[in-house]
mmCIF file of C-alpha atoms in Angstrom:
data_model
loop_
_atom_site.group_PDB
_atom_site.id
_atom_site.type_symbol
_atom_site.label_atom_id
_atom_site.label_comp_id
_atom_site.label_asym_id
_atom_site.label_seq_id
_atom_site.Cartn_x
_atom_site.Cartn_y
_atom_site.Cartn_z
ATOM 1 C CA UNK A 1 0.027 -0.111 -0.211
ATOM 2 C CA UNK A 2 2.690 2.521 0.571
ATOM 3 C CA UNK A 3 4.298 2.409 -2.896
ATOM 4 C CA UNK A 4 1.152 2.803 -4.169
ATOM 5 C CA UNK A 5 0.290 5.369 -2.122
ATOM 6 C CA UNK A 6 3.960 7.061 -2.761
ATOM 7 C CA UNK A 7 3.682 6.557 -6.058
ATOM 8 C CA UNK A 8 0.450 8.332 -6.536
ATOM 9 C CA UNK A 9 1.944 10.994 -5.090
ATOM 10 C CA UNK A 10 4.625 11.355 -7.812
ATOM 11 C CA UNK A 11 2.485 11.083 -10.329
ATOM 12 C CA UNK A 12 0.147 13.656 -8.975
ATOM 13 C CA UNK A 13 2.922 15.780 -8.237
ATOM 14 C CA UNK A 14 3.786 15.317 -12.039
ATOM 15 C CA UNK A 15 0.701 16.293 -13.877
ATOM 16 C CA UNK A 16 0.814 19.468 -11.720
ATOM 17 C CA UNK A 17 3.606 20.383 -12.903
ATOM 18 C CA UNK A 18 3.119 19.483 -16.826
ATOM 19 C CA UNK A 19 -0.487 21.287 -15.985
ATOM 20 C CA UNK A 20 1.677 24.372 -15.255
ATOM 21 C CA UNK A 21 4.411 24.052 -18.042
ATOM 22 C CA UNK A 22 0.769 23.792 -20.447
ATOM 23 C CA UNK A 23 0.530 27.553 -18.953
ATOM 24 C CA UNK A 24 -2.346 26.780 -15.812
ATOM 25 C CA UNK A 25 -1.673 28.736 -12.674
ATOM 26 C CA UNK A 26 -3.901 26.151 -10.705
ATOM 27 C CA UNK A 27 -4.454 26.158 -7.799
ATOM 28 C CA UNK A 28 -3.171 29.919 -7.585
ATOM 29 C CA UNK A 29 -5.406 33.038 -9.088
ATOM 30 C CA UNK A 30 -2.440 33.705 -11.601
ATOM 31 C CA UNK A 31 1.349 32.991 -12.813
ATOM 32 C CA UNK A 32 2.341 35.550 -10.733
ATOM 33 C CA UNK A 33 0.676 34.015 -7.443
ATOM 34 C CA UNK A 34 2.450 30.834 -8.834
ATOM 35 C CA UNK A 35 5.780 32.472 -9.007
ATOM 36 C CA UNK A 36 5.546 33.506 -5.684
ATOM 37 C CA UNK A 37 4.416 30.606 -3.743
ATOM 38 C CA UNK A 38 6.133 27.687 -5.930
ATOM 39 C CA UNK A 39 8.885 29.020 -7.191
ATOM 40 C CA UNK A 40 9.878 31.916 -4.669
ATOM 41 C CA UNK A 41 10.944 34.392 -6.705
ATOM 42 C CA UNK A 42 8.425 36.940 -7.475
ATOM 43 C CA UNK A 43 7.793 37.914 -11.570
ATOM 44 C CA UNK A 44 9.719 41.293 -12.222
ATOM 45 C CA UNK A 45 8.124 43.432 -15.053
ATOM 46 C CA UNK A 46 7.989 41.785 -18.244
ATOM 47 C CA UNK A 47 8.857 38.433 -16.641
ATOM 48 C CA UNK A 48 6.671 35.508 -15.486
ATOM 49 C CA UNK A 49 8.689 34.511 -12.583
ATOM 50 C CA UNK A 50 7.706 30.830 -13.402
ATOM 51 C CA UNK A 51 9.726 28.500 -15.053
ATOM 52 C CA UNK A 52 9.424 28.144 -18.500
ATOM 53 C CA UNK A 53 7.569 24.637 -20.273
ATOM 54 C CA UNK A 54 10.477 22.994 -20.949
ATOM 55 C CA UNK A 55 11.853 23.025 -17.088
ATOM 56 C CA UNK A 56 8.011 22.319 -16.086
ATOM 57 C CA UNK A 57 8.055 19.432 -18.190
ATOM 58 C CA UNK A 58 11.353 18.137 -17.593
ATOM 59 C CA UNK A 59 10.335 17.774 -13.618
ATOM 60 C CA UNK A 60 7.136 16.391 -14.500
ATOM 61 C CA UNK A 61 8.640 13.724 -16.586
ATOM 62 C CA UNK A 62 10.732 13.377 -13.782
ATOM 63 C CA UNK A 63 7.936 12.986 -11.324
ATOM 64 C CA UNK A 64 6.136 10.665 -13.353
ATOM 65 C CA UNK A 65 9.466 8.179 -13.920
ATOM 66 C CA UNK A 66 10.162 7.808 -10.305
ATOM 67 C CA UNK A 67 6.184 6.783 -9.658
ATOM 68 C CA UNK A 68 6.682 4.713 -12.402
ATOM 69 C CA UNK A 69 10.078 3.647 -10.512
ATOM 70 C CA UNK A 70 8.299 3.587 -7.196
ATOM 71 C CA UNK A 71 5.132 1.464 -8.336
ATOM 72 C CA UNK A 72 6.706 -1.368 -10.008
ATOM 73 C CA UNK A 73 7.486 -4.096 -8.054
ATOM 74 C CA UNK A 74 10.612 -5.760 -7.824
ATOM 75 C CA UNK A 75 10.997 -9.207 -10.478
ATOM 76 C CA UNK A 76 13.136 -11.374 -7.821
ATOM 77 C CA UNK A 77 15.738 -11.502 -10.633
ATOM 78 C CA UNK A 78 18.886 -10.230 -8.692
ATOM 79 C CA UNK A 79 19.866 -7.840 -11.299
ATOM 80 C CA UNK A 80 16.163 -6.761 -11.994
ATOM 81 C CA UNK A 81 15.728 -6.422 -8.264
ATOM 82 C CA UNK A 82 19.379 -4.231 -7.999
ATOM 83 C CA UNK A 83 18.759 -1.846 -10.184
ATOM 84 C CA UNK A 84 15.049 -1.463 -9.136
ATOM 85 C CA UNK A 85 16.395 -1.043 -5.336
ATOM 86 C CA UNK A 86 19.239 1.459 -6.625
ATOM 87 C CA UNK A 87 16.382 3.585 -8.745
ATOM 88 C CA UNK A 88 13.684 3.793 -5.214
ATOM 89 C CA UNK A 89 17.137 4.893 -3.597
ATOM 90 C CA UNK A 90 17.310 7.649 -5.659
ATOM 91 C CA UNK A 91 14.033 8.752 -5.516
ATOM 92 C CA UNK A 92 14.190 8.681 -2.046
ATOM 93 C CA UNK A 93 17.655 10.568 -2.016
ATOM 94 C CA UNK A 94 16.292 13.191 -3.770
ATOM 95 C CA UNK A 95 12.703 13.658 -2.143
ATOM 96 C CA UNK A 96 14.620 13.336 1.552
ATOM 97 C CA UNK A 97 17.300 16.057 0.419
ATOM 98 C CA UNK A 98 14.557 18.126 -1.030
ATOM 99 C CA UNK A 99 12.378 17.754 1.967
ATOM 100 C CA UNK A 100 15.445 18.653 4.439
ATOM 101 C CA UNK A 101 16.387 21.473 2.574
ATOM 102 C CA UNK A 102 12.785 22.704 2.511
ATOM 103 C CA UNK A 103 12.986 21.997 6.167
ATOM 104 C CA UNK A 104 16.370 23.878 6.945
ATOM 105 C CA UNK A 105 15.317 26.632 4.901
ATOM 106 C CA UNK A 106 18.130 25.824 2.275
ATOM 107 C CA UNK A 107 15.675 25.610 -0.607
ATOM 108 C CA UNK A 108 17.759 28.160 -2.509
ATOM 109 C CA UNK A 109 20.705 26.314 -2.245
ATOM 110 C CA UNK A 110 19.664 24.192 -5.108
ATOM 111 C CA UNK A 111 17.074 26.353 -6.562
ATOM 112 C CA UNK A 112 18.609 30.255 -6.630
ATOM 113 C CA UNK A 113 16.400 32.786 -5.802
ATOM 114 C CA UNK A 114 13.555 30.367 -4.230
ATOM 115 C CA UNK A 115 13.902 33.110 -1.313
ATOM 116 C CA UNK A 116 10.231 34.531 -1.429
ATOM 117 C CA UNK A 117 8.531 34.960 2.619
ATOM 118 C CA UNK A 118 5.701 33.535 1.480
ATOM 119 C CA UNK A 119 7.115 30.224 -0.547
ATOM 120 C CA UNK A 120 9.423 29.871 2.840
ATOM 121 C CA UNK A 121 6.565 29.391 4.684
ATOM 122 C CA UNK A 122 5.298 27.192 2.072
ATOM 123 C CA UNK A 123 8.135 25.020 1.939
ATOM 124 C CA UNK A 124 8.433 24.625 5.319
ATOM 125 C CA UNK A 125 4.848 23.940 5.910
ATOM 126 C CA UNK A 126 4.212 22.028 2.935
ATOM 127 C CA UNK A 127 6.502 21.189 0.803
ATOM 128 C CA UNK A 128 9.469 19.930 2.897
ATOM 129 C CA UNK A 129 6.648 17.341 4.620
ATOM 130 C CA UNK A 130 5.349 16.305 1.630
ATOM 131 C CA UNK A 131 8.728 15.199 0.287
ATOM 132 C CA UNK A 132 9.692 13.822 3.216
ATOM 133 C CA UNK A 133 6.130 11.693 3.360
ATOM 134 C CA UNK A 134 7.044 10.336 -0.066
ATOM 135 C CA UNK A 135 10.505 9.736 0.176
ATOM 136 C CA UNK A 136 9.657 7.700 3.391
ATOM 137 C CA UNK A 137 6.460 5.986 1.598
ATOM 138 C CA UNK A 138 8.657 5.061 -1.519
ATOM 139 C CA UNK A 139 11.442 3.510 0.894
ATOM 140 C CA UNK A 140 8.334 2.073 3.060
ATOM 141 C CA UNK A 141 7.545 -0.030 -0.203
ATOM 142 C CA UNK A 142 10.579 -1.255 -0.896
ATOM 143 C CA UNK A 143 11.653 -2.432 2.808
ATOM 144 C CA UNK A 144 8.235 -4.194 3.089
ATOM 145 C CA UNK A 145 8.765 -6.334 -0.432
ATOM 146 C CA UNK A 146 12.167 -6.808 0.932
ATOM 147 C CA UNK A 147 10.537 -8.227 4.098
ATOM 148 C CA UNK A 148 7.923 -10.194 2.111
ATOM 149 C CA UNK A 149 10.390 -11.751 -0.380
ATOM 150 C CA UNK A 150 12.754 -13.346 2.929
ATOM 151 C CA UNK A 151 9.966 -13.920 4.522
ATOM 152 C CA UNK A 152 8.844 -16.061 1.557
ATOM 153 C CA UNK A 153 12.092 -17.643 0.852
ATOM 154 C CA UNK A 154 12.596 -18.442 4.121
ATOM 155 C CA UNK A 155 12.022 -22.940 4.937
ATOM 156 C CA UNK A 156 9.144 -23.237 6.847
ATOM 157 C CA UNK A 157 9.148 -24.960 10.245
#
């Protein structure tokens, strides 16, 4: 269940980033509010403040790919299982790093200019806990799969 919940959260975030790439400002009123709340950079005169469509679609693709990796159950084939664990470990590492940086108020180290007060407040209250939660769900899915595999492989008795 944790694997599917984590994958659904990642896919949902991917869909949201794709919508932003297509020009939506949902759930905010306009692109300027989106720039301030989600990116942390207020729109300057003549600039939207929001990353371009290509960047939004790149992040959307990465999130959907991460969802696919997390959702995919291991195959019990040693090389594929190791590749799957490596992929999930990468997803967990990126999400946990993003969550920890945001919780510490240091997101601007990896996203230059993400410094608006509104963004920092939302980052600490929403975005960072969400990233940490998705990291935990993703990791739990792999750990639970490994525990099930070990239990299934154990001799009866």
